[in-house]
PDB file of C-alpha atoms and ligand atoms in Angstrom:
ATOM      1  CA  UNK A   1     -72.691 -52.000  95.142  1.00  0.00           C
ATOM      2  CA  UNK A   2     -69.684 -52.831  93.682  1.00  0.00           C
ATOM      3  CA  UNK A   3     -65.965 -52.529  94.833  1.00  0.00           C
ATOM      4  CA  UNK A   4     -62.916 -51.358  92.818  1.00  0.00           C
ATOM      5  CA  UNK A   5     -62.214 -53.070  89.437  1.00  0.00           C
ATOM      6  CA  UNK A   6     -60.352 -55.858  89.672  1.00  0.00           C
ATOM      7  CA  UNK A   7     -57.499 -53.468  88.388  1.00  0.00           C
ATOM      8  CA  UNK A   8     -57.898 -50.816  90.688  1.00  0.00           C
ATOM      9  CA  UNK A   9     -56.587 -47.770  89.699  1.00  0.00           C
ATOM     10  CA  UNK A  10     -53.187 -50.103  88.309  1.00  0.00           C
ATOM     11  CA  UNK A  11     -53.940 -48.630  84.492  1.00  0.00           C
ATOM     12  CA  UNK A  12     -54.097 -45.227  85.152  1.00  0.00           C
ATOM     13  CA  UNK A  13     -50.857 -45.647  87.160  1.00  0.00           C
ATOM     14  CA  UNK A  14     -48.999 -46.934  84.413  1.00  0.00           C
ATOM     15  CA  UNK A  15     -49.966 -44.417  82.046  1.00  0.00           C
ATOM     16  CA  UNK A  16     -48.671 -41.461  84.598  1.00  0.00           C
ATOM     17  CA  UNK A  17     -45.590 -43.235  85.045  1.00  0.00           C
ATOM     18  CA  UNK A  18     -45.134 -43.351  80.928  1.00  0.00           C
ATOM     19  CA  UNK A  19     -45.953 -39.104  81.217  1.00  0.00           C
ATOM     20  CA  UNK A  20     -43.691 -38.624  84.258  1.00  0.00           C
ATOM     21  CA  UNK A  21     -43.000 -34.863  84.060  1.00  0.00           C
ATOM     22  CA  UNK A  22     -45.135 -33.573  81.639  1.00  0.00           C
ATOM     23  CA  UNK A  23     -48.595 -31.980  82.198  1.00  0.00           C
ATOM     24  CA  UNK A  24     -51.302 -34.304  82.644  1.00  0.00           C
ATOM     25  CA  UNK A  25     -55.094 -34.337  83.339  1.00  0.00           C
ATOM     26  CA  UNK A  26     -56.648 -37.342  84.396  1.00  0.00           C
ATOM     27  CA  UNK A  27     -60.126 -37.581  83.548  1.00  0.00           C
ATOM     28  CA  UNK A  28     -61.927 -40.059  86.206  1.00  0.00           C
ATOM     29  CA  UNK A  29     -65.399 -41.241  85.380  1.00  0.00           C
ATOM     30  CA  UNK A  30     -68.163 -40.568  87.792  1.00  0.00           C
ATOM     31  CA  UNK A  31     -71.130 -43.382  85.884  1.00  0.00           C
ATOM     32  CA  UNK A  32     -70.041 -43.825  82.505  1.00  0.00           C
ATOM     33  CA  UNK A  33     -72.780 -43.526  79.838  1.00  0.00           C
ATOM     34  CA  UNK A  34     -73.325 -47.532  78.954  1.00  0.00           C
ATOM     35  CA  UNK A  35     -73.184 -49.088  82.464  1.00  0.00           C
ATOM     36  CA  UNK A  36     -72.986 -46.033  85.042  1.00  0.00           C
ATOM     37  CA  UNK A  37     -69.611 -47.693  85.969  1.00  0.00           C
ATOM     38  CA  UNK A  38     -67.610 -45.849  88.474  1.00  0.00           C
ATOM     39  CA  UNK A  39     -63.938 -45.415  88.972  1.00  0.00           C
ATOM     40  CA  UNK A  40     -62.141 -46.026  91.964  1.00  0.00           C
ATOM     41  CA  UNK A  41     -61.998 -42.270  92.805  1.00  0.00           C
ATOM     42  CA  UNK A  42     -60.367 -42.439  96.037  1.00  0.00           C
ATOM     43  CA  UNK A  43     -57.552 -44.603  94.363  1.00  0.00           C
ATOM     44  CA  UNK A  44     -56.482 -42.698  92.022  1.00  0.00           C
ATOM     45  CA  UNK A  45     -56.961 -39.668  93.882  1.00  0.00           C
ATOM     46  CA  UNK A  46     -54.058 -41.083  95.766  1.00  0.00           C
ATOM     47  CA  UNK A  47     -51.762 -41.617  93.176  1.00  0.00           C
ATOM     48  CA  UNK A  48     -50.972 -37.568  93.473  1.00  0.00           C
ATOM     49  CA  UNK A  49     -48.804 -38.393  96.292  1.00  0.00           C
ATOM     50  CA  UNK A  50     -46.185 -39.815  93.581  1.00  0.00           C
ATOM     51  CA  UNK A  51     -47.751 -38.077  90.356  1.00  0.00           C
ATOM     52  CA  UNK A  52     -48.311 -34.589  89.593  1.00  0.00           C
ATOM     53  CA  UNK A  53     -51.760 -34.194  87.803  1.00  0.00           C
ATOM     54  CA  UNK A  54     -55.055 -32.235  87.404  1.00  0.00           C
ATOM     55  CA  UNK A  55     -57.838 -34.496  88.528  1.00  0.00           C
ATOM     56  CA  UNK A  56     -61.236 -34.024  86.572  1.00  0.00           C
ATOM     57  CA  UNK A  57     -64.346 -35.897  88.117  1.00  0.00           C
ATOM     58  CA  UNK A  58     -67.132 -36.369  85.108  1.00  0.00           C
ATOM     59  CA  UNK A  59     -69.857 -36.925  87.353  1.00  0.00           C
ATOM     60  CA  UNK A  60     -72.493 -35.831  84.739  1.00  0.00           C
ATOM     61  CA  UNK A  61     -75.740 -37.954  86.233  1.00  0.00           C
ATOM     62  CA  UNK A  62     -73.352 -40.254  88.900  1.00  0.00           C
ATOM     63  CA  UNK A  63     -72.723 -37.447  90.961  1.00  0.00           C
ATOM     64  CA  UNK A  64     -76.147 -37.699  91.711  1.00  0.00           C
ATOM     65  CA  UNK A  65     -75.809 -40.751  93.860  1.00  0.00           C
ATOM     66  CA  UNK A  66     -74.146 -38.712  96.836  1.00  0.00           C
ATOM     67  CA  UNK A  67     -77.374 -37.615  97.320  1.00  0.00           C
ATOM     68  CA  UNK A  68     -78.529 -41.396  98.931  1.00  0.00           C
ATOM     69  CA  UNK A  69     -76.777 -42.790 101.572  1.00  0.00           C
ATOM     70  CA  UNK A  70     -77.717 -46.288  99.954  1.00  0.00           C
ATOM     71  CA  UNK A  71     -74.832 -45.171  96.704  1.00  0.00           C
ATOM     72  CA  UNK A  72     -72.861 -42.089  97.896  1.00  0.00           C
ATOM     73  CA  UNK A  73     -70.133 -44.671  98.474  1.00  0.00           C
ATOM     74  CA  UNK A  74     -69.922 -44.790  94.604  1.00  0.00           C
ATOM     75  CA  UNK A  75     -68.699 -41.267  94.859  1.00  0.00           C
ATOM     76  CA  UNK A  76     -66.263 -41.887  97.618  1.00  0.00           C
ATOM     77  CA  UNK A  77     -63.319 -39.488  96.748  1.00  0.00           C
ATOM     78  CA  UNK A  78     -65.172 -37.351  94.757  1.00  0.00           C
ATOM     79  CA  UNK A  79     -63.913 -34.722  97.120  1.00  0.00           C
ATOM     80  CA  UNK A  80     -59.999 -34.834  96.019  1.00  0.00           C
ATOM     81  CA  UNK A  81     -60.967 -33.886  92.722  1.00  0.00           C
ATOM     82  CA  UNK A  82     -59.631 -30.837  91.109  1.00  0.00           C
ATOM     83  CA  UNK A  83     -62.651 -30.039  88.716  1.00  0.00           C
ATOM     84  CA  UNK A  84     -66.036 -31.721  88.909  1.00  0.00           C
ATOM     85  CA  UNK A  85     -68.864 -31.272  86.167  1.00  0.00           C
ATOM     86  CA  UNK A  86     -72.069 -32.549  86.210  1.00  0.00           C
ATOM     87  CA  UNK A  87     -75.215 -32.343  84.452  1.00  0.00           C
ATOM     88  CA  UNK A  88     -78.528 -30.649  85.703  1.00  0.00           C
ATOM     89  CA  UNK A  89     -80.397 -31.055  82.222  1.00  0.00           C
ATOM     90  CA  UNK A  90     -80.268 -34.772  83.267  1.00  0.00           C
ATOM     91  CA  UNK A  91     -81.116 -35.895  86.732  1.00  0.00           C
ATOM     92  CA  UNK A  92     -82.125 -32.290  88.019  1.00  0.00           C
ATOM     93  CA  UNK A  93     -84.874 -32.427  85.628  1.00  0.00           C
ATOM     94  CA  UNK A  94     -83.914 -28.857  84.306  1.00  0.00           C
ATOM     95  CA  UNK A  95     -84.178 -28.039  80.773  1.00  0.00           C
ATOM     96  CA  UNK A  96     -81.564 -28.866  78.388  1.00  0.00           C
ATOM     97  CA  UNK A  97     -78.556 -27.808  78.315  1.00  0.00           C
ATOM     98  CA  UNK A  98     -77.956 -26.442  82.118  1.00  0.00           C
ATOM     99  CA  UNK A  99     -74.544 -27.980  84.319  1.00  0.00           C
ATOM    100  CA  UNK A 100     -72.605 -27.391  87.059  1.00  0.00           C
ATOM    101  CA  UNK A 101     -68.695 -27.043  87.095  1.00  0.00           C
ATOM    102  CA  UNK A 102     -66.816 -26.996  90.257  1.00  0.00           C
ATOM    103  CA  UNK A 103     -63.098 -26.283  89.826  1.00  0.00           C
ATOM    104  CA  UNK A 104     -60.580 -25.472  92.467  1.00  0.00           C
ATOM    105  CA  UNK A 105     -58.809 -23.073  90.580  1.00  0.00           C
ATOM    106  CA  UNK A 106     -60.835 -20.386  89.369  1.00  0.00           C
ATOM    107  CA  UNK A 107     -57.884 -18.257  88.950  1.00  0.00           C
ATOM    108  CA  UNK A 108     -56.583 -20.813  86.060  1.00  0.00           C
ATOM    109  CA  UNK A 109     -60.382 -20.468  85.222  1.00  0.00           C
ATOM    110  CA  UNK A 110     -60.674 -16.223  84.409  1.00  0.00           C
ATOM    111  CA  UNK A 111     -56.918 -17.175  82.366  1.00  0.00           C
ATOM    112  CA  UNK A 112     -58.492 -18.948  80.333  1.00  0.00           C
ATOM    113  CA  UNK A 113     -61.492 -17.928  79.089  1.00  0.00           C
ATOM    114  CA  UNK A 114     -61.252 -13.990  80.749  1.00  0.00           C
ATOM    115  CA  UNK A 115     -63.273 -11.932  77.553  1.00  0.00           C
ATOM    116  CA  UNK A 116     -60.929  -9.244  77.276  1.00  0.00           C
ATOM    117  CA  UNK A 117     -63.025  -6.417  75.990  1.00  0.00           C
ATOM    118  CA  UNK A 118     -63.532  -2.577  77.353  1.00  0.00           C
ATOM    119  CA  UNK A 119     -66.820  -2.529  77.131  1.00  0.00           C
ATOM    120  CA  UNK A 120     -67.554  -5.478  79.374  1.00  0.00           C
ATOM    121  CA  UNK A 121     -65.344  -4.423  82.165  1.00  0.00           C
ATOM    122  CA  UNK A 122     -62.517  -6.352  84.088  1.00  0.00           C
ATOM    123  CA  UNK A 123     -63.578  -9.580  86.277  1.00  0.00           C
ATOM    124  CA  UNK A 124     -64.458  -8.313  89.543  1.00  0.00           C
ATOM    125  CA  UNK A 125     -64.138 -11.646  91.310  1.00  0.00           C
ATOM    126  CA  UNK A 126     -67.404 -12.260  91.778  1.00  0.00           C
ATOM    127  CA  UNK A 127     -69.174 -15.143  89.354  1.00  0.00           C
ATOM    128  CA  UNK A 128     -69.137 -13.584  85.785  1.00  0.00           C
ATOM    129  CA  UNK A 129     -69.924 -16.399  83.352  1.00  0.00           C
ATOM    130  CA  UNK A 130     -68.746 -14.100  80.243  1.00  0.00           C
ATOM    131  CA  UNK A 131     -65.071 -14.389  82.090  1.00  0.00           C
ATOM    132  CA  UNK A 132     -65.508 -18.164  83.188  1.00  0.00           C
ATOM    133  CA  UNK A 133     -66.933 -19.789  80.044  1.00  0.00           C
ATOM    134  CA  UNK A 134     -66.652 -19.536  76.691  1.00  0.00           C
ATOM    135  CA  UNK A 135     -69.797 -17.971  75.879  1.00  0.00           C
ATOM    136  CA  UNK A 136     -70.762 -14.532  76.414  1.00  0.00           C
ATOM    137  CA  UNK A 137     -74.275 -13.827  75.802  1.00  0.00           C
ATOM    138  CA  UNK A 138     -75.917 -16.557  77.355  1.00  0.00           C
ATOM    139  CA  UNK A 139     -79.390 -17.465  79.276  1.00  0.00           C
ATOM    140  CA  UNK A 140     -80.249 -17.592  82.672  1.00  0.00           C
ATOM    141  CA  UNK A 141     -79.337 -21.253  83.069  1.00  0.00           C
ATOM    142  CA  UNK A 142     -79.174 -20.833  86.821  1.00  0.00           C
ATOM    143  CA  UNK A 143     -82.681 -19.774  87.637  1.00  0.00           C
ATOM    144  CA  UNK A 144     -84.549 -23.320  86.585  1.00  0.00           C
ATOM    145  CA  UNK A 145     -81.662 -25.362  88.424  1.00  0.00           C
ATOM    146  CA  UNK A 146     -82.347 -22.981  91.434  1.00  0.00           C
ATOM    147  CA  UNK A 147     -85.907 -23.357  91.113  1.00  0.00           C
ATOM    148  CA  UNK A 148     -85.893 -26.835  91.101  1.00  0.00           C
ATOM    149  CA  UNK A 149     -83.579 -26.680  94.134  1.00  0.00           C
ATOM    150  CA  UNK A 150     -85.765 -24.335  96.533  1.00  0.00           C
ATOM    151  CA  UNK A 151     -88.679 -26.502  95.575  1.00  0.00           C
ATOM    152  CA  UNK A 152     -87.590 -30.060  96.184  1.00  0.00           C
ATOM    153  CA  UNK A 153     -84.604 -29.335  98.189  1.00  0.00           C
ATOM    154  CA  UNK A 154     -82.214 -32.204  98.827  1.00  0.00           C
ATOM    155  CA  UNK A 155     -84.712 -34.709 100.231  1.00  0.00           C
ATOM    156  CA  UNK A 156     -86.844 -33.881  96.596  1.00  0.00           C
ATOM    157  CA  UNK A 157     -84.358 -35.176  94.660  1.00  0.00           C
ATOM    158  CA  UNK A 158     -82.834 -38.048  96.742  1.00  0.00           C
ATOM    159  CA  UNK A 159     -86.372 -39.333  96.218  1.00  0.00           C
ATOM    160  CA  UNK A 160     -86.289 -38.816  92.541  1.00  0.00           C
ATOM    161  CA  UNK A 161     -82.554 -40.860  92.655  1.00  0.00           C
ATOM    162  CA  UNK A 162     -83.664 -43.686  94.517  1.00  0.00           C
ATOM    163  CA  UNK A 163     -86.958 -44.093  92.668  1.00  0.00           C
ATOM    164  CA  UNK A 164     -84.993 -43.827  89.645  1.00  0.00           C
ATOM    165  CA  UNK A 165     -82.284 -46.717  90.278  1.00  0.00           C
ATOM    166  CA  UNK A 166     -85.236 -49.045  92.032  1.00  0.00           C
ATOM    167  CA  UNK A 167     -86.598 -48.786  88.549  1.00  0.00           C
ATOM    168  CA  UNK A 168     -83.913 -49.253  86.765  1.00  0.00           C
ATOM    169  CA  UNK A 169     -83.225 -52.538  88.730  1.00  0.00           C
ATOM    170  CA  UNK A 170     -87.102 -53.174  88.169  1.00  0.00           C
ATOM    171  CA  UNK A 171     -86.638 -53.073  84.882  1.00  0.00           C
ATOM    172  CA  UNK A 172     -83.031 -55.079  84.880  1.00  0.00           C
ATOM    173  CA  UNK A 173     -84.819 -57.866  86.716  1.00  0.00           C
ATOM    174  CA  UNK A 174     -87.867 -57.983  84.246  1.00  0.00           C
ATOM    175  CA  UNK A 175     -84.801 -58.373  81.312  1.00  0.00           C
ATOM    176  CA  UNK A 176     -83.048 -60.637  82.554  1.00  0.00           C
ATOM    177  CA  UNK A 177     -86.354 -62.792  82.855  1.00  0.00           C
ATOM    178  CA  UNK A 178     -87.211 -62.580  79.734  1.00  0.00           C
ATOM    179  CA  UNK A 179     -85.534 -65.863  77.834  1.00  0.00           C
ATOM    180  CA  UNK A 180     -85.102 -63.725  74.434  1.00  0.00           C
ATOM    181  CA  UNK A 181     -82.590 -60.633  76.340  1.00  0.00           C
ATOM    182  CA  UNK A 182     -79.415 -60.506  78.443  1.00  0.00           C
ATOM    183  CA  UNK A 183     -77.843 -57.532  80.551  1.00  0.00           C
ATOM    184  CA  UNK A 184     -74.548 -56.430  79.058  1.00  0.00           C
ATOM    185  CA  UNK A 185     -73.707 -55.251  82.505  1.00  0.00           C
ATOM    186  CA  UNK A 186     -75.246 -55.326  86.257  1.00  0.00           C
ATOM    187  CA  UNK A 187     -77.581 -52.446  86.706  1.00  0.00           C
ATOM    188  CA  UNK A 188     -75.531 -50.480  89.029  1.00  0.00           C
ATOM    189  CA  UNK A 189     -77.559 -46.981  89.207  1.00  0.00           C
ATOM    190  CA  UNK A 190     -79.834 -46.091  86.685  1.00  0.00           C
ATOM    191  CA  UNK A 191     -79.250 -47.552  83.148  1.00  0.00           C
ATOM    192  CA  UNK A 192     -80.252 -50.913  81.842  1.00  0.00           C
ATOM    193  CA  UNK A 193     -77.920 -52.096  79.635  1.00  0.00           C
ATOM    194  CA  UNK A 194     -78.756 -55.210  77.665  1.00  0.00           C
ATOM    195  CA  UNK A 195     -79.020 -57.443  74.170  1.00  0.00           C
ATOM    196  CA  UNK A 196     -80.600 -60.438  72.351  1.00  0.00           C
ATOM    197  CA  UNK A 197     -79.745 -63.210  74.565  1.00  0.00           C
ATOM    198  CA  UNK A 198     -78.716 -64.906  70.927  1.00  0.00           C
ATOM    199  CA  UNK A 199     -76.622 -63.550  67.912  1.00  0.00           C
ATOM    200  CA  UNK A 200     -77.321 -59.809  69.340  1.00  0.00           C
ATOM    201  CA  UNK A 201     -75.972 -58.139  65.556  1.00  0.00           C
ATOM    202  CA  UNK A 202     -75.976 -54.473  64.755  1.00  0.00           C
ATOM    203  CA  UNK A 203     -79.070 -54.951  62.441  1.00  0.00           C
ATOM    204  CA  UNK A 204     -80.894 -57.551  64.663  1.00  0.00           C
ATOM    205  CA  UNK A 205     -80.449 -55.116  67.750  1.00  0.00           C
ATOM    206  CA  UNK A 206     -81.254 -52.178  65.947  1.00  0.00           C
ATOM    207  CA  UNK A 207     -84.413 -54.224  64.456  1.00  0.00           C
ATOM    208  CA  UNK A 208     -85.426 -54.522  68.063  1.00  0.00           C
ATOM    209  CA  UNK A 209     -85.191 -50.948  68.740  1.00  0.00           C
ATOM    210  CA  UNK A 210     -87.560 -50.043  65.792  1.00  0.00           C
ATOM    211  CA  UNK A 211     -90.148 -52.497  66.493  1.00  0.00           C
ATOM    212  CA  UNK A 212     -89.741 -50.668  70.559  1.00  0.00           C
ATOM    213  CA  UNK A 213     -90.728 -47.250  69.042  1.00  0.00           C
ATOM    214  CA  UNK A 214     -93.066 -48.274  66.226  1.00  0.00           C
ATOM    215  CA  UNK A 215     -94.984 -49.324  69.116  1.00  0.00           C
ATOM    216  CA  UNK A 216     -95.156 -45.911  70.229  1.00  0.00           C
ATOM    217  CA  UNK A 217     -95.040 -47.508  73.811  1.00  0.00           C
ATOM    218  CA  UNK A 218     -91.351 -46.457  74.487  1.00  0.00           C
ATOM    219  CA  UNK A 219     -87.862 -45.220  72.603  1.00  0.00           C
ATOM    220  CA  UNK A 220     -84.510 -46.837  73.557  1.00  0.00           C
ATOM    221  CA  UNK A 221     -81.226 -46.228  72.262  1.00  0.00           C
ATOM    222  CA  UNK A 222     -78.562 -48.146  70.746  1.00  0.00           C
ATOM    223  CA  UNK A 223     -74.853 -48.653  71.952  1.00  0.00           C
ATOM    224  CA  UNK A 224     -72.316 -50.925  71.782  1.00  0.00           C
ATOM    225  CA  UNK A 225     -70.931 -52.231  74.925  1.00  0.00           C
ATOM    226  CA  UNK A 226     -67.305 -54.350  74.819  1.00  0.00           C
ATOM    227  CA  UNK A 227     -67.968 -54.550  71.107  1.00  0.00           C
ATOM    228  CA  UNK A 228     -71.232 -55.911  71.504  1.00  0.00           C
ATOM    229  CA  UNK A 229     -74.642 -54.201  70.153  1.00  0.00           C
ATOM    230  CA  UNK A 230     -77.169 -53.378  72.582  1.00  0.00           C
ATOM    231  CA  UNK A 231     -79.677 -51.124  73.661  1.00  0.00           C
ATOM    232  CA  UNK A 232     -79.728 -49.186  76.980  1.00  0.00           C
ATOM    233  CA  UNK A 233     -82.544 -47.069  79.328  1.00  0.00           C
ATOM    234  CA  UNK A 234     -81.406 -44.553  81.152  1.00  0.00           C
ATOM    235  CA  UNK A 235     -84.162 -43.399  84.020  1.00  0.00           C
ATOM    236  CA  UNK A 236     -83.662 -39.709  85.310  1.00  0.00           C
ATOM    237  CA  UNK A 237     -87.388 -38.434  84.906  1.00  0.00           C
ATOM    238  CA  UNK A 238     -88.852 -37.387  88.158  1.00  0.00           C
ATOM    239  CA  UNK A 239     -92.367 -38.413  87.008  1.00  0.00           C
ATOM    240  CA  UNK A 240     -91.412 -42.268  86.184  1.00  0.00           C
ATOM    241  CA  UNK A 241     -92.921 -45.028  87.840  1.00  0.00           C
ATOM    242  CA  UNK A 242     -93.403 -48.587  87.908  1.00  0.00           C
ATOM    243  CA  UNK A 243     -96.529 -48.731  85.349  1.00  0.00           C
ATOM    244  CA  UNK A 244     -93.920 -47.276  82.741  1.00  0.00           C
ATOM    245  CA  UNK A 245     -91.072 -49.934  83.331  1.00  0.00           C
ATOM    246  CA  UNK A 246     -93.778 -52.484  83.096  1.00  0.00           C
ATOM    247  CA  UNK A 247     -94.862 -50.668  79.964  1.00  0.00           C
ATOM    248  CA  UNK A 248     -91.515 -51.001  78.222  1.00  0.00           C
ATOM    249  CA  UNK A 249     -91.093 -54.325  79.846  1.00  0.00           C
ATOM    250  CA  UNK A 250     -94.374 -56.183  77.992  1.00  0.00           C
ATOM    251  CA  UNK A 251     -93.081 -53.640  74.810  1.00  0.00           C
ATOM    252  CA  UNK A 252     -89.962 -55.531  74.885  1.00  0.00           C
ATOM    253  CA  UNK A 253     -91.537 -58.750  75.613  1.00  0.00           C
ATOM    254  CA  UNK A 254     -94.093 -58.515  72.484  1.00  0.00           C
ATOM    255  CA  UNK A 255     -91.129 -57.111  69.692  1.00  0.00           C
ATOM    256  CA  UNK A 256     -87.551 -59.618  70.460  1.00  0.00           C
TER     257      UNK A 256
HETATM  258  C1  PLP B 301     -74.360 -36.601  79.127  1.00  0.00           C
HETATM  259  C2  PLP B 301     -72.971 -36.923  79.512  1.00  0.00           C
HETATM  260  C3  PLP B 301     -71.912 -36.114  79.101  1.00  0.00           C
HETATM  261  C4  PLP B 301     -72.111 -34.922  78.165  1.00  0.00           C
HETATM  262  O1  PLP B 301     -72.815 -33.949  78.794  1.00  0.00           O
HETATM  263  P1  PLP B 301     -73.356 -32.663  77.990  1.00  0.00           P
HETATM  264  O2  PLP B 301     -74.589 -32.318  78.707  1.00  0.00           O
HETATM  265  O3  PLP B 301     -73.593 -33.082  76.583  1.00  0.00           O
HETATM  266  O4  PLP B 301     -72.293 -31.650  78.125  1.00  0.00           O
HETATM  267  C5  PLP B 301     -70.644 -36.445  79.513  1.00  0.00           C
HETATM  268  N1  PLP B 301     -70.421 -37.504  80.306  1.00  0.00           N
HETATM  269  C6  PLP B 301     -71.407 -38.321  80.716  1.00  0.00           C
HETATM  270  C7  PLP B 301     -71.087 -39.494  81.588  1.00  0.00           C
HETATM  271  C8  PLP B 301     -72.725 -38.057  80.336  1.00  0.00           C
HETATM  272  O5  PLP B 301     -73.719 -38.867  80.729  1.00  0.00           O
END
């Protein structure tokens, strides 16, 4: 695990201090896409005591590690936030496109995005989607994520979490001993992040990431971390195991 920045929560006190009295939403990332970093949530959480500002969590997969005692500390202060989102088409394993928002203002919610017609009645107060999103016709997104709830319950899917990051790491490990890659980051949770170990270009990267899928083996993605190219794997599948890191692992190991 890994502590507060070596900034802390410094930056995004300077930048309230420059927007002193105007409206401000901080947006506070929860495992950002590249390296599942996390910011110091509790820290900046506290800076409300001199700054006046909406605080939005995105915890859209690294809310997921409050689910295992061994990385809810990552989401330490995740409980001062104003408005949380996070994605269930991700790490609950439920089909594209369902999330979760958590706000603590559903008041400022129905405002917003209330659907003002006759026909469609009032809110009532209860849940209505049509007067809390902006879409109005709109699938049963809720039944698969409940589903998948009931079924696995919270043990379920802290078992599909762990498994997930102690393959991630697997795979991390298995990178970093191979001489021709390099991790662009420490596998905190469950994304490798890495590189060539030498002259990682765009086009030699992205060379490496068509020789990984011509192989029909495995599929990674490009990104570019700190300016530098690289690829990452992001593990939220509930059916992954180690014979599939060790799969992309001698892929990787036959194409850089
Ligand atoms: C996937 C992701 C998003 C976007 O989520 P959508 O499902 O496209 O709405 C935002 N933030 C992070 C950190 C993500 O991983």
């Amino acid at each position: 695990l890994h502590g507060p920045g070596p900034q802390g929560a410094a930056p995004a006190e300077a930048a309230l201090a420059e927007r002193a009295g105007r409206p401000v939403i901080v947006v506070a990332n929860a495992g950002t896409v590249n390296t599942v970093d996390f910011d110091d949530l509790r820290a900046i959480a506290a800076l409300r005591e001199r700054y006046d500002f909406w605080l939005h969590v995105d915890g859209a997969f690294g809310a997921f590690a409050a689910l295992s005692p061994r990385y809810a500390a990552l989401v330490d202060g995740l409980d001062a936030a104003d408005s949380v989102c996070v994605d269930l088409h991700k790490w609950l394993n439920v089909p594209y496109d369902a999330a979760v928002q958590f706000t603590r203002r559903r008041d400022l919610q129905v405002a917003v995005f209330h659907n003002a017609s006759p026909y469609l009645g009032p809110p009532t107060g209860e849940p209505e989607f049509l007067h809390l999103t902006p879409e109005n016709s709109r699938r049963l997104r809720a039944l698969p994520a409940w589903f998948s709830l009931m079924a696995y319950g919270r043990a379920g899917h802290r078992e599909i979490v762990e498994r997930d990051v102690a393959l991630a790491r697997r795979l991390g490990a298995g990178v970093e001993a191979l001489p021709g890659l390099r991790l662009l980051a420490p596998v905190r949770l469950n994304v490798v992040c890495f590189t060539l170990a030498a002259d990682p270009s765009e086009e030699r990267v992205a060379r490496l990431a068509r020789a990984v899928a011509e192989s029909g083996e495995a599929f990674v993605t490009p990104t570019v971390h700190d300016g530098v190219p690289g690829l990452r794997a992001a593990f939220s599948n509930w059916r992954t195991t180690e014979a599939d890191t060790d799969r992309v692992l001698r892929v990787l190991a036959a194409s850089v």
